[in-house]
């Protein structure tokens, strides 16, 4: 007779809690019903459970998210980049103070080369019939970002093989909680033997039946809690051999909400919003932003970026500001609402030629109207580029479009081969938005401050604080 191990898993919830009380209901129902059927249930989260774009998370610095995972009975979690690099080192140390579950982050170390006390290499779970399940976890190695915050994050492919081998020697089933992305999960399944199951994250893939590579099953549930992942593992308790393993996704639309889950969610939301009511400045006149034309609020953002980074030049897209601000008091919640992104300042060395390339692209109709998803961006369109220390003369040509005519750097012509330190934002260093910045080798990430921290600093400065 075969017994069943059931595993529920989530990934990349990103503080989207629309379905969370239903997820809690499903987990609680399983906890109550499965043991009578001779089934064991474990629940894991694979990182980016929090996102500071949500007021609950921002107001509680993610500690509210930990309480939600406690209520759901999480058996273990790993961290994603939203846990790892959108909090200060001190805030990350505090994130799991109240956790009732282990945090598996095998490739995270402090500057002295030691793992933080809250991060474990692995955890072993034992079913009532004696099956041992070994679980480890790893997060994506954004080394430059972690280094700026006082951490070291190692290549998981250097760390995991020995851990997996040790678990395989002492356990009957080995699981990796991975916040590495599907491509790396596939590579892991090909290169590291002994892994039975990879619960994935980071790339937001929806895998309705999982993906099999060699003897490894890979599963991932998309994002925002849209599905709850379920793994069914059948095994022979006498021989401790795995007979089958299957992945599926649970639709949540028809599942009732857990009342206690909904109540805790509401309580934590109110707590977060209360913290964000704190006044930070008073505006004597409104700050207007336009995504498509030059505007004073976008200019203030560019000025704040340049001044805070202590460079002579800066550039930032106006789409990072979601709304204008009226005259009167400004609260932390206002700044969070209009600038919710986990985006940080960055300094790059650019040649004059590269600056010209970026200015032309940043003022092009295509870039201004470009819709962007990811890179930490929580807005709608890129919007027009705003500059500080960089003056641009434009002219409307026969095509009725505005085109760059001349560029000056603090009143001086651009020297094509000259090198200039320019303050930008970290989202410009990713992907294909601005290749001249993405390929740059001299990036300095200015963490942990986000753009809204710079806005708060600038507004306080304007208020004489």
CSV table of C-alpha atoms in Angstrom, one decimal:
chain,number,residue,atom,x,y,z
A,1,UNK,CA,0.0,0.0,0.0
A,2,UNK,CA,1.3,3.4,-0.9
A,3,UNK,CA,1.2,6.4,1.4
A,4,UNK,CA,1.0,10.1,0.3
A,5,UNK,CA,3.1,13.2,1.1
A,6,UNK,CA,1.3,16.4,0.0
A,7,UNK,CA,3.2,19.6,-0.3
A,8,UNK,CA,1.5,23.0,-0.8
A,9,UNK,CA,3.8,25.8,-2.0
A,10,UNK,CA,3.6,29.5,-3.0
A,11,UNK,CA,6.1,31.8,-4.6
A,12,UNK,CA,6.2,35.5,-5.6
A,13,UNK,CA,3.1,36.6,-3.7
A,14,UNK,CA,4.6,40.1,-3.7
A,15,UNK,CA,2.2,41.2,-0.9
A,16,UNK,CA,-0.8,40.7,-3.2
A,17,UNK,CA,-3.2,39.3,-0.6
A,18,UNK,CA,-6.4,39.2,-2.7
A,19,UNK,CA,-6.4,35.4,-2.5
A,20,UNK,CA,-4.4,35.0,0.7
A,21,UNK,CA,-7.4,34.1,3.1
A,22,UNK,CA,-8.4,31.4,0.5
A,23,UNK,CA,-4.9,30.0,0.6
A,24,UNK,CA,-5.0,29.9,4.3
A,25,UNK,CA,-8.3,28.1,4.2
A,26,UNK,CA,-7.0,25.5,1.9
A,27,UNK,CA,-3.9,24.8,4.0
A,28,UNK,CA,-6.0,24.7,7.2
A,29,UNK,CA,-8.5,22.3,5.6
A,30,UNK,CA,-5.6,20.1,4.5
A,31,UNK,CA,-4.1,20.1,8.0
A,32,UNK,CA,-7.4,19.0,9.4
A,33,UNK,CA,-8.4,16.3,6.9
A,34,UNK,CA,-5.2,14.7,5.5
A,35,UNK,CA,-3.9,13.0,8.6
A,36,UNK,CA,-7.1,10.9,8.8
A,37,UNK,CA,-6.3,9.7,5.3
A,38,UNK,CA,-2.8,8.8,6.2
A,39,UNK,CA,-1.4,11.8,4.3
A,40,UNK,CA,1.3,14.2,5.5
A,41,UNK,CA,1.0,17.9,4.5
A,42,UNK,CA,3.9,20.4,4.4
A,43,UNK,CA,3.6,24.0,3.2
A,44,UNK,CA,6.6,26.0,1.9
A,45,UNK,CA,7.0,29.6,0.5
A,46,UNK,CA,9.8,30.2,-2.0
A,47,UNK,CA,10.4,33.9,-1.5
A,48,UNK,CA,9.2,37.4,-2.6
A,49,UNK,CA,6.3,36.8,-0.2
A,50,UNK,CA,6.7,40.5,0.7
A,51,UNK,CA,6.8,43.6,-1.5
A,52,UNK,CA,7.1,47.1,-0.1
A,53,UNK,CA,4.7,48.4,-2.7
A,54,UNK,CA,2.0,47.3,-0.3
A,55,UNK,CA,1.2,49.6,2.6
A,56,UNK,CA,0.9,46.6,5.0
A,57,UNK,CA,4.5,45.5,4.2
A,58,UNK,CA,5.9,49.1,4.1
A,59,UNK,CA,4.3,50.1,7.4
A,60,UNK,CA,5.4,46.9,9.2
A,61,UNK,CA,8.7,46.5,7.3
A,62,UNK,CA,7.7,43.0,6.3
A,63,UNK,CA,7.1,41.8,9.9
A,64,UNK,CA,3.3,41.6,9.2
A,65,UNK,CA,4.1,39.3,6.3
A,66,UNK,CA,5.9,37.0,8.7
A,67,UNK,CA,2.8,36.9,10.9
A,68,UNK,CA,0.7,35.9,7.9
A,69,UNK,CA,3.0,33.0,7.2
A,70,UNK,CA,2.8,32.0,10.8
A,71,UNK,CA,-1.0,31.8,10.6
A,72,UNK,CA,-0.8,29.7,7.5
A,73,UNK,CA,1.5,27.3,9.3
A,74,UNK,CA,4.5,27.6,7.0
A,75,UNK,CA,6.9,24.7,7.5
A,76,UNK,CA,9.8,26.6,6.0
A,77,UNK,CA,10.6,29.4,3.6
A,78,UNK,CA,13.4,30.8,1.6
A,79,UNK,CA,14.0,34.5,0.8
A,80,UNK,CA,13.7,36.3,-2.5
A,81,UNK,CA,15.3,39.5,-3.6
A,82,UNK,CA,12.4,41.5,-2.1
A,83,UNK,CA,13.2,40.2,1.3
A,84,UNK,CA,17.0,40.3,0.8
A,85,UNK,CA,17.7,43.6,-0.9
A,86,UNK,CA,14.8,46.0,-0.2
A,87,UNK,CA,15.4,46.0,3.5
A,88,UNK,CA,18.4,47.3,5.4
A,89,UNK,CA,20.6,44.7,7.1
A,90,UNK,CA,19.1,45.5,10.4
A,91,UNK,CA,15.6,45.3,9.0
A,92,UNK,CA,16.3,41.9,7.5
A,93,UNK,CA,17.6,40.7,10.8
A,94,UNK,CA,14.3,41.8,12.4
A,95,UNK,CA,12.1,40.4,9.6
A,96,UNK,CA,11.9,36.9,11.1
A,97,UNK,CA,12.1,37.7,14.8
A,98,UNK,CA,8.5,36.3,15.3
A,99,UNK,CA,8.7,33.5,12.8
A,100,UNK,CA,7.4,30.1,13.8
A,101,UNK,CA,9.2,28.5,10.8
A,102,UNK,CA,12.8,28.1,9.7
A,103,UNK,CA,14.3,30.3,7.0
A,104,UNK,CA,16.4,28.3,4.6
A,105,UNK,CA,19.0,30.5,2.8
A,106,UNK,CA,22.1,28.4,2.3
A,107,UNK,CA,24.0,30.9,0.1
A,108,UNK,CA,23.6,34.1,2.3
A,109,UNK,CA,26.4,35.2,4.6
A,110,UNK,CA,27.4,38.3,6.4
A,111,UNK,CA,30.6,40.2,5.6
A,112,UNK,CA,32.6,37.9,8.0
A,113,UNK,CA,31.5,34.9,6.0
A,114,UNK,CA,29.1,33.6,8.6
A,115,UNK,CA,25.4,32.9,8.0
A,116,UNK,CA,23.0,35.1,10.0
A,117,UNK,CA,21.6,33.3,13.0
A,118,UNK,CA,18.1,33.3,11.4
A,119,UNK,CA,19.2,31.6,8.2
A,120,UNK,CA,19.6,27.8,8.2
A,121,UNK,CA,21.3,25.6,5.7
A,122,UNK,CA,18.6,22.9,5.8
A,123,UNK,CA,15.7,21.4,7.7
A,124,UNK,CA,14.6,17.7,8.0
A,125,UNK,CA,11.0,16.8,8.4
A,126,UNK,CA,9.9,13.3,9.4
A,127,UNK,CA,6.5,11.8,8.6
A,128,UNK,CA,4.7,9.5,11.1
A,129,UNK,CA,5.7,6.5,9.2
A,130,UNK,CA,9.4,7.5,9.3
A,131,UNK,CA,10.0,9.0,5.9
A,132,UNK,CA,12.7,11.8,6.2
A,133,UNK,CA,12.3,14.8,3.9
A,134,UNK,CA,15.4,17.0,3.7
A,135,UNK,CA,14.8,20.6,2.6
A,136,UNK,CA,17.3,23.4,1.7
A,137,UNK,CA,16.9,26.8,0.1
A,138,UNK,CA,18.8,29.3,-2.0
A,139,UNK,CA,18.2,32.8,-3.3
A,140,UNK,CA,19.3,34.6,-6.5
A,141,UNK,CA,22.9,35.9,-6.3
A,142,UNK,CA,22.5,39.6,-6.9
A,143,UNK,CA,26.0,40.1,-5.5
A,144,UNK,CA,26.4,43.9,-6.1
A,145,UNK,CA,23.2,44.7,-4.3
A,146,UNK,CA,23.8,42.4,-1.4
A,147,UNK,CA,27.4,43.7,-1.0
A,148,UNK,CA,26.1,47.3,-0.8
A,149,UNK,CA,23.9,46.2,2.2
A,150,UNK,CA,26.7,44.4,4.0
A,151,UNK,CA,25.9,40.9,2.9
A,152,UNK,CA,27.7,38.3,0.8
A,153,UNK,CA,25.5,36.1,-1.4
A,154,UNK,CA,27.4,33.1,-3.0
A,155,UNK,CA,26.8,31.3,-6.2
A,156,UNK,CA,24.3,28.6,-5.3
A,157,UNK,CA,26.0,26.1,-7.6
A,158,UNK,CA,29.1,26.2,-5.4
A,159,UNK,CA,27.1,25.9,-2.2
A,160,UNK,CA,24.3,23.4,-3.0
A,161,UNK,CA,26.1,20.2,-4.3
A,162,UNK,CA,27.6,19.4,-0.9
A,163,UNK,CA,24.4,20.2,1.0
A,164,UNK,CA,22.3,18.1,-1.4
A,165,UNK,CA,24.8,15.2,-1.1
A,166,UNK,CA,24.6,15.3,2.8
A,167,UNK,CA,20.8,15.4,2.7
A,168,UNK,CA,20.6,12.6,0.2
A,169,UNK,CA,22.8,10.4,2.5
A,170,UNK,CA,20.4,11.0,5.5
A,171,UNK,CA,17.0,11.5,3.9
A,172,UNK,CA,14.6,9.7,1.7
A,173,UNK,CA,13.4,12.7,-0.3
A,174,UNK,CA,15.3,16.0,-1.0
A,175,UNK,CA,13.6,19.3,-1.8
A,176,UNK,CA,15.2,22.7,-2.8
A,177,UNK,CA,13.3,25.9,-2.2
A,178,UNK,CA,14.7,28.0,-5.0
A,179,UNK,CA,14.4,31.7,-5.6
A,180,UNK,CA,16.8,31.4,-8.6
A,181,UNK,CA,14.4,31.4,-11.6
A,182,UNK,CA,13.4,28.6,-14.0
A,183,UNK,CA,16.5,28.7,-16.1
A,184,UNK,CA,18.7,28.1,-13.0
A,185,UNK,CA,16.3,25.5,-11.7
A,186,UNK,CA,16.6,23.6,-15.0
A,187,UNK,CA,20.4,23.8,-14.8
A,188,UNK,CA,20.3,22.6,-11.2
A,189,UNK,CA,18.2,19.6,-12.2
A,190,UNK,CA,20.8,18.8,-14.9
A,191,UNK,CA,24.0,19.4,-12.9
A,192,UNK,CA,23.3,18.4,-9.3
A,193,UNK,CA,22.2,14.9,-8.7
A,194,UNK,CA,20.1,13.8,-5.8
A,195,UNK,CA,17.3,16.5,-6.0
A,196,UNK,CA,13.8,15.0,-6.1
A,197,UNK,CA,11.9,18.3,-6.1
A,198,UNK,CA,12.6,21.9,-6.9
A,199,UNK,CA,10.0,24.4,-5.7
A,200,UNK,CA,10.8,27.4,-7.8
A,201,UNK,CA,10.2,31.2,-7.9
A,202,UNK,CA,11.5,34.5,-9.2
A,203,UNK,CA,10.6,34.2,-12.9
A,204,UNK,CA,6.9,34.0,-12.2
A,205,UNK,CA,6.4,30.9,-14.5
A,206,UNK,CA,3.1,29.1,-14.4
A,207,UNK,CA,3.8,25.3,-14.6
A,208,UNK,CA,0.4,23.6,-14.4
A,209,UNK,CA,1.9,20.1,-14.2
A,210,UNK,CA,5.5,21.0,-13.3
A,211,UNK,CA,8.5,20.2,-15.5
A,212,UNK,CA,10.6,17.0,-15.3
A,213,UNK,CA,14.3,16.9,-15.9
A,214,UNK,CA,16.0,13.6,-15.3
A,215,UNK,CA,14.6,12.4,-12.0
A,216,UNK,CA,13.8,15.9,-10.7
A,217,UNK,CA,10.4,17.5,-10.7
A,218,UNK,CA,10.3,21.4,-10.9
A,219,UNK,CA,7.2,23.3,-9.9
A,220,UNK,CA,6.3,27.0,-9.8
A,221,UNK,CA,3.0,28.8,-9.3
A,222,UNK,CA,3.3,32.1,-11.2
A,223,UNK,CA,2.9,35.2,-9.1
A,224,UNK,CA,0.6,37.2,-6.7
A,225,UNK,CA,-1.0,34.1,-5.1
A,226,UNK,CA,-3.0,33.4,-8.2
A,227,UNK,CA,-2.6,29.7,-7.6
A,228,UNK,CA,-1.6,27.4,-4.7
A,229,UNK,CA,0.8,24.8,-5.8
A,230,UNK,CA,0.2,21.1,-4.8
A,231,UNK,CA,2.7,18.3,-5.1
A,232,UNK,CA,1.5,14.7,-4.5
A,233,UNK,CA,4.3,12.2,-3.7
A,234,UNK,CA,3.4,8.5,-3.3
A,235,UNK,CA,5.8,6.2,-1.5
A,236,UNK,CA,6.2,2.8,0.0
A,237,UNK,CA,6.7,3.3,3.7
A,238,UNK,CA,8.3,-0.1,4.1
A,239,UNK,CA,10.9,0.3,1.4
A,240,UNK,CA,11.0,4.1,1.6
A,241,UNK,CA,11.0,4.2,-2.2
A,242,UNK,CA,9.2,6.9,-4.1
A,243,UNK,CA,6.6,5.5,-6.5
A,244,UNK,CA,5.4,8.7,-8.1
A,245,UNK,CA,5.4,12.5,-7.9
A,246,UNK,CA,3.0,14.9,-9.5
A,247,UNK,CA,2.6,18.6,-9.6
A,248,UNK,CA,-0.7,20.6,-10.0
A,249,UNK,CA,-2.1,24.0,-9.4
A,250,UNK,CA,-5.1,24.7,-7.2
A,251,UNK,CA,-7.6,27.3,-8.5
A,252,UNK,CA,-8.6,29.6,-5.7
A,253,UNK,CA,-11.7,31.4,-7.0
A,254,UNK,CA,-14.2,28.8,-5.6
A,255,UNK,CA,-12.5,28.4,-2.2
A,256,UNK,CA,-14.1,30.2,0.8
A,257,UNK,CA,-12.0,32.6,2.7
A,258,UNK,CA,-10.6,31.8,6.2
A,259,UNK,CA,-12.2,34.2,8.6
A,260,UNK,CA,-9.2,34.4,10.9
A,261,UNK,CA,-7.0,34.9,7.9
A,262,UNK,CA,-9.1,37.8,6.6
A,263,UNK,CA,-9.2,39.4,10.1
A,264,UNK,CA,-5.5,39.3,10.6
A,265,UNK,CA,-4.9,40.7,7.1
A,266,UNK,CA,-7.2,43.6,7.9
A,267,UNK,CA,-5.6,44.2,11.3
A,268,UNK,CA,-2.1,44.3,9.8
A,269,UNK,CA,-3.2,46.5,7.0
A,270,UNK,CA,-4.6,49.1,9.4
A,271,UNK,CA,-1.4,48.9,11.5
A,272,UNK,CA,0.7,49.5,8.4
A,273,UNK,CA,-1.4,52.4,7.2
A,274,UNK,CA,-1.2,54.0,10.7
A,275,UNK,CA,2.6,54.1,10.6
A,276,UNK,CA,2.4,55.7,7.1
A,277,UNK,CA,0.3,58.6,8.4
A,278,UNK,CA,3.4,60.3,9.8
A,279,UNK,CA,3.9,63.8,8.3
A,280,UNK,CA,7.3,64.4,6.7
A,281,UNK,CA,6.9,67.9,5.1
A,282,UNK,CA,4.5,70.6,4.1
A,283,UNK,CA,4.2,71.9,0.5
A,284,UNK,CA,3.5,75.6,0.0
A,285,UNK,CA,2.4,74.9,-3.6
A,286,UNK,CA,1.5,71.7,-5.5
A,287,UNK,CA,4.1,69.5,-7.2
A,288,UNK,CA,2.7,68.5,-10.6
A,289,UNK,CA,4.1,65.6,-12.6
A,290,UNK,CA,3.5,64.7,-16.3
A,291,UNK,CA,4.8,61.5,-17.9
A,292,UNK,CA,4.8,63.1,-21.3
A,293,UNK,CA,6.0,66.7,-20.9
A,294,UNK,CA,8.6,68.4,-18.6
A,295,UNK,CA,7.1,68.9,-15.1
A,296,UNK,CA,8.3,70.4,-11.8
A,297,UNK,CA,7.9,67.2,-9.8
A,298,UNK,CA,10.0,65.1,-12.2
A,299,UNK,CA,12.6,67.9,-12.1
A,300,UNK,CA,12.6,67.8,-8.3
A,301,UNK,CA,13.2,64.0,-8.4
A,302,UNK,CA,16.1,64.5,-10.8
A,303,UNK,CA,17.6,67.2,-8.6
A,304,UNK,CA,17.2,65.1,-5.5
A,305,UNK,CA,18.9,62.1,-7.2
A,306,UNK,CA,21.9,64.3,-8.2
A,307,UNK,CA,22.2,66.0,-4.9
A,308,UNK,CA,21.9,62.8,-2.8
A,309,UNK,CA,24.4,60.9,-5.0
A,310,UNK,CA,26.7,63.9,-5.0
A,311,UNK,CA,27.3,63.9,-8.7
A,312,UNK,CA,27.1,66.7,-11.2
A,313,UNK,CA,24.5,65.0,-13.4
A,314,UNK,CA,21.5,62.8,-13.1
A,315,UNK,CA,18.7,61.3,-15.1
A,316,UNK,CA,15.4,59.6,-14.0
A,317,UNK,CA,12.2,58.7,-15.9
A,318,UNK,CA,9.1,60.7,-14.9
A,319,UNK,CA,7.1,57.5,-14.8
A,320,UNK,CA,8.5,56.7,-11.4
A,321,UNK,CA,6.1,59.3,-10.0
A,322,UNK,CA,2.6,57.9,-10.2
A,323,UNK,CA,0.7,61.1,-9.1
A,324,UNK,CA,1.1,64.8,-8.4
A,325,UNK,CA,1.2,66.1,-4.8
A,326,UNK,CA,-1.2,68.9,-3.7
A,327,UNK,CA,-0.2,71.8,-1.5
A,328,UNK,CA,-0.3,71.0,2.2
A,329,UNK,CA,1.0,68.3,4.5
A,330,UNK,CA,2.8,65.3,2.9
A,331,UNK,CA,2.9,62.0,4.8
A,332,UNK,CA,5.1,58.9,4.4
A,333,UNK,CA,2.0,57.2,3.0
A,334,UNK,CA,1.7,59.9,0.3
A,335,UNK,CA,5.3,59.3,-0.8
A,336,UNK,CA,4.7,55.5,-0.7
A,337,UNK,CA,1.5,55.8,-2.8
A,338,UNK,CA,3.1,58.0,-5.5
A,339,UNK,CA,6.5,56.2,-5.5
A,340,UNK,CA,6.0,52.6,-4.4
A,341,UNK,CA,8.9,51.0,-6.3
A,342,UNK,CA,11.8,49.1,-4.6
A,343,UNK,CA,14.2,51.1,-6.9
A,344,UNK,CA,17.5,52.5,-5.6
A,345,UNK,CA,19.9,55.2,-6.8
A,346,UNK,CA,23.0,54.1,-8.8
A,347,UNK,CA,26.1,55.9,-10.1
A,348,UNK,CA,27.6,55.0,-13.4
A,349,UNK,CA,30.5,56.3,-15.4
A,350,UNK,CA,29.3,57.3,-18.9
A,351,UNK,CA,31.1,58.6,-21.9
A,352,UNK,CA,29.8,61.7,-23.7
A,353,UNK,CA,28.7,59.5,-26.6
A,354,UNK,CA,26.8,57.2,-24.2
A,355,UNK,CA,25.1,60.3,-22.6
A,356,UNK,CA,24.0,61.4,-26.0
A,357,UNK,CA,22.6,57.9,-26.8
A,358,UNK,CA,20.7,57.8,-23.5
A,359,UNK,CA,19.3,61.4,-23.9
A,360,UNK,CA,18.0,60.7,-27.4
A,361,UNK,CA,16.4,57.4,-26.3
A,362,UNK,CA,14.9,58.8,-23.0
A,363,UNK,CA,13.2,61.6,-25.0
A,364,UNK,CA,12.0,59.4,-27.8
A,365,UNK,CA,8.3,58.9,-28.2
A,366,UNK,CA,8.8,55.2,-28.1
A,367,UNK,CA,10.5,55.2,-24.7
A,368,UNK,CA,8.2,57.8,-23.2
A,369,UNK,CA,5.1,55.7,-23.9
A,370,UNK,CA,6.9,52.3,-23.2
A,371,UNK,CA,5.0,50.1,-20.8
A,372,UNK,CA,7.4,48.3,-18.5
A,373,UNK,CA,6.9,45.3,-16.2
A,374,UNK,CA,9.5,44.2,-13.7
A,375,UNK,CA,12.9,45.7,-12.8
A,376,UNK,CA,11.3,46.9,-9.6
A,377,UNK,CA,9.0,49.3,-11.5
A,378,UNK,CA,5.5,49.5,-10.2
A,379,UNK,CA,4.3,52.3,-12.6
A,380,UNK,CA,2.5,52.2,-16.0
A,381,UNK,CA,4.8,53.8,-18.6
A,382,UNK,CA,8.5,54.9,-18.6
A,383,UNK,CA,7.6,58.5,-19.1
A,384,UNK,CA,9.8,61.4,-20.3
A,385,UNK,CA,13.3,61.5,-18.9
A,386,UNK,CA,14.1,64.3,-16.5
A,387,UNK,CA,17.7,65.6,-16.1
A,388,UNK,CA,19.6,67.6,-13.6
A,389,UNK,CA,22.9,69.1,-14.7
A,390,UNK,CA,22.1,68.1,-18.3
A,391,UNK,CA,20.4,70.7,-20.5
A,392,UNK,CA,18.7,69.6,-23.7
A,393,UNK,CA,17.5,71.7,-26.6
A,394,UNK,CA,14.8,70.2,-28.7
A,395,UNK,CA,13.2,71.1,-32.0
A,396,UNK,CA,10.0,70.0,-33.8
A,397,UNK,CA,10.9,68.7,-37.3
A,398,UNK,CA,8.9,67.9,-40.4
A,399,UNK,CA,7.5,64.7,-38.8
A,400,UNK,CA,5.9,66.9,-36.2
A,401,UNK,CA,7.9,65.1,-33.5
A,402,UNK,CA,10.3,66.7,-31.1
A,403,UNK,CA,14.0,65.8,-31.6
A,404,UNK,CA,17.1,66.5,-29.6
A,405,UNK,CA,19.1,69.3,-31.2
A,406,UNK,CA,21.8,70.1,-28.6
A,407,UNK,CA,23.0,68.8,-25.3
A,408,UNK,CA,25.1,70.6,-22.6
A,409,UNK,CA,26.5,69.4,-19.4
A,410,UNK,CA,26.4,72.2,-16.8
A,411,UNK,CA,26.6,74.7,-19.7
A,412,UNK,CA,29.5,73.0,-21.5
A,413,UNK,CA,29.3,71.0,-24.7
A,414,UNK,CA,29.5,67.2,-24.3
A,415,UNK,CA,32.9,65.8,-25.0
A,416,UNK,CA,32.3,62.5,-26.9
A,417,UNK,CA,35.2,60.6,-25.3
A,418,UNK,CA,34.9,62.3,-21.9
A,419,UNK,CA,34.0,60.3,-18.8
A,420,UNK,CA,31.2,61.7,-16.6
A,421,UNK,CA,29.8,60.3,-13.3
A,422,UNK,CA,26.0,60.3,-13.6
A,423,UNK,CA,23.4,59.4,-11.0
A,424,UNK,CA,20.7,57.1,-12.5
A,425,UNK,CA,18.3,54.5,-11.0
A,426,UNK,CA,19.0,50.8,-10.7
A,427,UNK,CA,16.2,49.7,-13.1
A,428,UNK,CA,18.3,51.3,-15.9
A,429,UNK,CA,21.0,48.8,-15.3
A,430,UNK,CA,18.8,45.8,-16.2
A,431,UNK,CA,17.6,44.4,-19.5
A,432,UNK,CA,17.5,46.4,-22.7
A,433,UNK,CA,16.1,49.7,-21.6
A,434,UNK,CA,19.4,51.6,-21.9
A,435,UNK,CA,22.2,49.3,-23.2
A,436,UNK,CA,24.8,51.9,-22.5
A,437,UNK,CA,24.0,51.7,-18.8
A,438,UNK,CA,23.3,48.0,-18.7
A,439,UNK,CA,26.7,47.1,-20.1
A,440,UNK,CA,28.6,49.6,-17.9
A,441,UNK,CA,31.2,48.0,-15.6
A,442,UNK,CA,31.4,50.8,-13.1
A,443,UNK,CA,28.0,50.6,-11.4
A,444,UNK,CA,27.8,51.7,-7.8
A,445,UNK,CA,24.5,50.8,-6.2
A,446,UNK,CA,23.5,53.2,-3.4
A,447,UNK,CA,21.4,51.0,-1.1
A,448,UNK,CA,19.3,50.8,1.0
A,449,UNK,CA,17.6,54.1,0.1
A,450,UNK,CA,14.8,54.0,-2.4
A,451,UNK,CA,13.6,56.9,-4.6
A,452,UNK,CA,10.9,57.7,-2.0
A,453,UNK,CA,13.6,58.0,0.7
A,454,UNK,CA,15.3,60.6,-1.6
A,455,UNK,CA,12.0,62.4,-2.0
A,456,UNK,CA,11.5,62.6,1.7
A,457,UNK,CA,15.1,63.8,2.2
A,458,UNK,CA,14.6,66.5,-0.5
A,459,UNK,CA,11.2,67.7,0.8
A,460,UNK,CA,12.5,67.9,4.4
A,461,UNK,CA,15.5,69.9,3.1
A,462,UNK,CA,13.1,72.3,1.3
A,463,UNK,CA,11.2,72.7,4.6
A,464,UNK,CA,14.4,73.5,6.4
A,465,UNK,CA,14.5,70.3,8.4
